[in-house]
XYZ file of N, CA and C in Angstrom:
285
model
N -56.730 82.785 181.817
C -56.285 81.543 182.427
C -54.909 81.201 181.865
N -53.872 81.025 182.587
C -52.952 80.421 182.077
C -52.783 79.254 181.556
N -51.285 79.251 180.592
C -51.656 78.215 179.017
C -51.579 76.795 179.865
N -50.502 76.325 181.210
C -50.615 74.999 181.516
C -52.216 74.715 182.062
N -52.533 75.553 182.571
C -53.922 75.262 182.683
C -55.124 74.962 181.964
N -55.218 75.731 180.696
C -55.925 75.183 179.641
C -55.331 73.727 179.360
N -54.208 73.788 179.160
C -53.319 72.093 178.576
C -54.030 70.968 179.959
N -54.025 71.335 181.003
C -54.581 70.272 182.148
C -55.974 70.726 181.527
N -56.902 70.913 181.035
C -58.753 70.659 180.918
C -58.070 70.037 179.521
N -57.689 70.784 178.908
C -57.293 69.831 177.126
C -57.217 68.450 177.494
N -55.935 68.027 178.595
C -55.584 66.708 178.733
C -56.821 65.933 179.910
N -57.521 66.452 180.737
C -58.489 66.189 181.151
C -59.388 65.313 180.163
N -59.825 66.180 178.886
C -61.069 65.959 178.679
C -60.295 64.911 177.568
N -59.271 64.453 177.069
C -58.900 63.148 176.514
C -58.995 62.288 177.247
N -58.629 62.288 178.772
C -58.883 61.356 179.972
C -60.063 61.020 179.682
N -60.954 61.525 180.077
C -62.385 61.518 179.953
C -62.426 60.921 178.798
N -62.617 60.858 177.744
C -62.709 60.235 176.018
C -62.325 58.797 176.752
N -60.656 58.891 176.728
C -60.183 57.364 176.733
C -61.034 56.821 178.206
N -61.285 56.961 179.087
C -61.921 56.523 179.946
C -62.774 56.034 180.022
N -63.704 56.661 179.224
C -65.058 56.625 178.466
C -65.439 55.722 177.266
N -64.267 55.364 176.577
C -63.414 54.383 175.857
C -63.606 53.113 176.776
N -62.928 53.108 178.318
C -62.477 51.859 178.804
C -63.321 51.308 179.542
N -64.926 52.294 179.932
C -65.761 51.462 180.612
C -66.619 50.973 179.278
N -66.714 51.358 178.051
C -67.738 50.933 176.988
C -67.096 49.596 176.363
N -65.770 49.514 176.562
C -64.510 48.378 176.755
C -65.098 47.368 177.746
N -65.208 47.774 178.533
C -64.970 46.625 179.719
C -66.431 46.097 180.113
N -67.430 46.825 179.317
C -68.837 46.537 180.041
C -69.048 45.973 178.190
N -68.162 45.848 177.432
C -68.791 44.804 176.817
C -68.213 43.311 176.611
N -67.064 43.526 176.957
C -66.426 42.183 177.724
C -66.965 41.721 179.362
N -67.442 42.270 179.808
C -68.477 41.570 180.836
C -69.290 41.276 180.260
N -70.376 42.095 179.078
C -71.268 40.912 178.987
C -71.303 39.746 178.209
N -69.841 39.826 177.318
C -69.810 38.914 176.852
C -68.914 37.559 177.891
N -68.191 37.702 178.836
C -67.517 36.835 179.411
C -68.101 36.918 180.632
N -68.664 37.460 181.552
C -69.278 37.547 183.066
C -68.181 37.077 183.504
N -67.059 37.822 183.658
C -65.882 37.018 184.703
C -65.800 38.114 185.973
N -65.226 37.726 186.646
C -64.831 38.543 188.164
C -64.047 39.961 187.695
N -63.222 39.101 187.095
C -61.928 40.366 186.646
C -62.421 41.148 185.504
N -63.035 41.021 184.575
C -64.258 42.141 183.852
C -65.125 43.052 184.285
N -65.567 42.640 185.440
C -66.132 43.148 186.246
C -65.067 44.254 187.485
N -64.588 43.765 187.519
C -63.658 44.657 188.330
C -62.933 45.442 187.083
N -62.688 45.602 186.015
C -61.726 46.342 185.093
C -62.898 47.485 184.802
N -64.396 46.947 184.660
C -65.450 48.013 184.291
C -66.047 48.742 185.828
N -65.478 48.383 186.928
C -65.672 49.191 188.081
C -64.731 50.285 188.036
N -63.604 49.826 187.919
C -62.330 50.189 187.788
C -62.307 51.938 187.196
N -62.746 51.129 185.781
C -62.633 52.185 184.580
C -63.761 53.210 184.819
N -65.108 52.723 185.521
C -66.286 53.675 186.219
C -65.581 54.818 187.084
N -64.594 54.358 188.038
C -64.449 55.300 189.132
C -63.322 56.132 188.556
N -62.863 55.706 187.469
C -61.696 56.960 186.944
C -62.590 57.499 185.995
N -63.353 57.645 185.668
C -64.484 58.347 184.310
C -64.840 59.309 185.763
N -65.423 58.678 186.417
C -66.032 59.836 187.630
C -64.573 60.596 188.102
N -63.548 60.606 188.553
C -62.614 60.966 188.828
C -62.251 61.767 187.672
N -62.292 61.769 186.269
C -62.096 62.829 185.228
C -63.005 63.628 185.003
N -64.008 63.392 185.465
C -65.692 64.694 185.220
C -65.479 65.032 186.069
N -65.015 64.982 187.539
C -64.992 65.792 188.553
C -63.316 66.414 188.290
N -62.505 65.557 188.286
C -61.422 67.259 188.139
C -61.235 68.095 186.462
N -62.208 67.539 185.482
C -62.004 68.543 184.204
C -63.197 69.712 185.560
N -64.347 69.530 186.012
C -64.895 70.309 186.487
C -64.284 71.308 187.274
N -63.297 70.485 188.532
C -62.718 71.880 189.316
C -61.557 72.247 188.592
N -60.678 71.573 187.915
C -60.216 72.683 186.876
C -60.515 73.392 186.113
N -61.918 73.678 185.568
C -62.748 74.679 184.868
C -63.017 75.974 185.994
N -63.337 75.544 187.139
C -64.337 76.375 188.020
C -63.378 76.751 188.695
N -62.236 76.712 189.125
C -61.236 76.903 189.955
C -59.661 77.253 189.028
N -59.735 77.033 187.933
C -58.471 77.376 187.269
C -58.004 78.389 187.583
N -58.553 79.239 188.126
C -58.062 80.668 187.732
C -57.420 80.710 189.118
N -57.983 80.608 190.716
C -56.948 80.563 191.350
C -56.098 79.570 191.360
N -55.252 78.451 190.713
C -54.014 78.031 190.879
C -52.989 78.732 190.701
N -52.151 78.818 191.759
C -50.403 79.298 191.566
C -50.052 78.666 190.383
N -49.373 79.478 189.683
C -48.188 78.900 188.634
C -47.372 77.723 188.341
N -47.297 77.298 189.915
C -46.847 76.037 190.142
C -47.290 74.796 189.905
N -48.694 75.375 190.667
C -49.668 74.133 191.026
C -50.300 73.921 189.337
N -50.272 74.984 188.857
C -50.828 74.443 187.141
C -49.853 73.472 186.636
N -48.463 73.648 186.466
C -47.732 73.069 186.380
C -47.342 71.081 186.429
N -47.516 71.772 188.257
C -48.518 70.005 188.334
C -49.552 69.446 187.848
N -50.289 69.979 188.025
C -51.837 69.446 187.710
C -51.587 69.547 186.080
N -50.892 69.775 185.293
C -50.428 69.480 183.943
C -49.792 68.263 183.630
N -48.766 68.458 184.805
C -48.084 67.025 184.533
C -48.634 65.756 184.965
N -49.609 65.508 186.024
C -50.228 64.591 186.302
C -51.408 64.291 185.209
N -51.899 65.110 184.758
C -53.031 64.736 183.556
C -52.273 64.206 182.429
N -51.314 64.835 182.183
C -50.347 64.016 181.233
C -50.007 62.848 181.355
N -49.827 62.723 182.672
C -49.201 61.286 183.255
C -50.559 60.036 182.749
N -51.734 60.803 183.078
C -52.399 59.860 183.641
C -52.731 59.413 181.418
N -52.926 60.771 181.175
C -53.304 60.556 179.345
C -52.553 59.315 179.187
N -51.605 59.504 179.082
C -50.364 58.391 178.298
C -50.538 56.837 178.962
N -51.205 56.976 180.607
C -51.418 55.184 181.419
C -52.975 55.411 180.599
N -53.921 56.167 180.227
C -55.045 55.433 180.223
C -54.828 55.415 178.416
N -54.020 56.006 178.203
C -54.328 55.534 175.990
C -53.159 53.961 175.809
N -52.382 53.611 177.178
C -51.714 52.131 177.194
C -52.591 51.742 177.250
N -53.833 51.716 178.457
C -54.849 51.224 178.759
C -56.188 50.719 177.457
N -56.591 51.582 176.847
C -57.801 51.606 175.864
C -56.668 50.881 174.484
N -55.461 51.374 174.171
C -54.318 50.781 173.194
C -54.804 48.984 173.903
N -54.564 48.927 174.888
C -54.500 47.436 174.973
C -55.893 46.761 174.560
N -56.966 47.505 175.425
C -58.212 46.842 175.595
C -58.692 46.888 174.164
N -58.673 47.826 173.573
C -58.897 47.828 172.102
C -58.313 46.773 171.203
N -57.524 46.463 171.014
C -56.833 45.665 170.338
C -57.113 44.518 170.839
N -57.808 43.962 172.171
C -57.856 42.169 172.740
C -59.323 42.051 171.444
């Protein structure tokens, strides 16, 4: 498997961590505040936890056919996303 490709499941499965981080975050500030917007931050943070178990998955099961390119991307977008969700858990952590 090529190396950007391992680096996209590496940066995947920190997604997953911090994600995993932001619904155990947000579902305990719902139960301590029951507000609208708690509730929507722990929906929120649900559907990107599901959104990181499903692409660390097809980047496991499928790595091997990506073009060179497309690893490339799919590197830089997991990166992208690492650095918005550790602002994310950086913030929620610290309230």
């Amino acid at each position: 498997m090529e190396d950007f490709m391992m680096f996209t499941i590496y940066a995947g499965g920190l997604n997953l961590l911090l994600s995993a981080l932001l619904v155990w975050v947000y579902a305990q500030n719902y139960r301590a505040l029951k507000s609208n917007v708690g509730l929507g931050l722990l929906v929120f943070a649900s559907l990107i936890l599901i959104q990181n178990v499903a692409g660390v998955y097809f980047h496991v099961t499928t790595g091997e056919f990506y073009a060179k390119m497309l690893a490339t991307q799919a590197f830089a977008l997991e990166a992208l996303e690492s650095v918005a969700l550790a602002a994310m858990a950086w913030v929620a952590w610290k309230e």
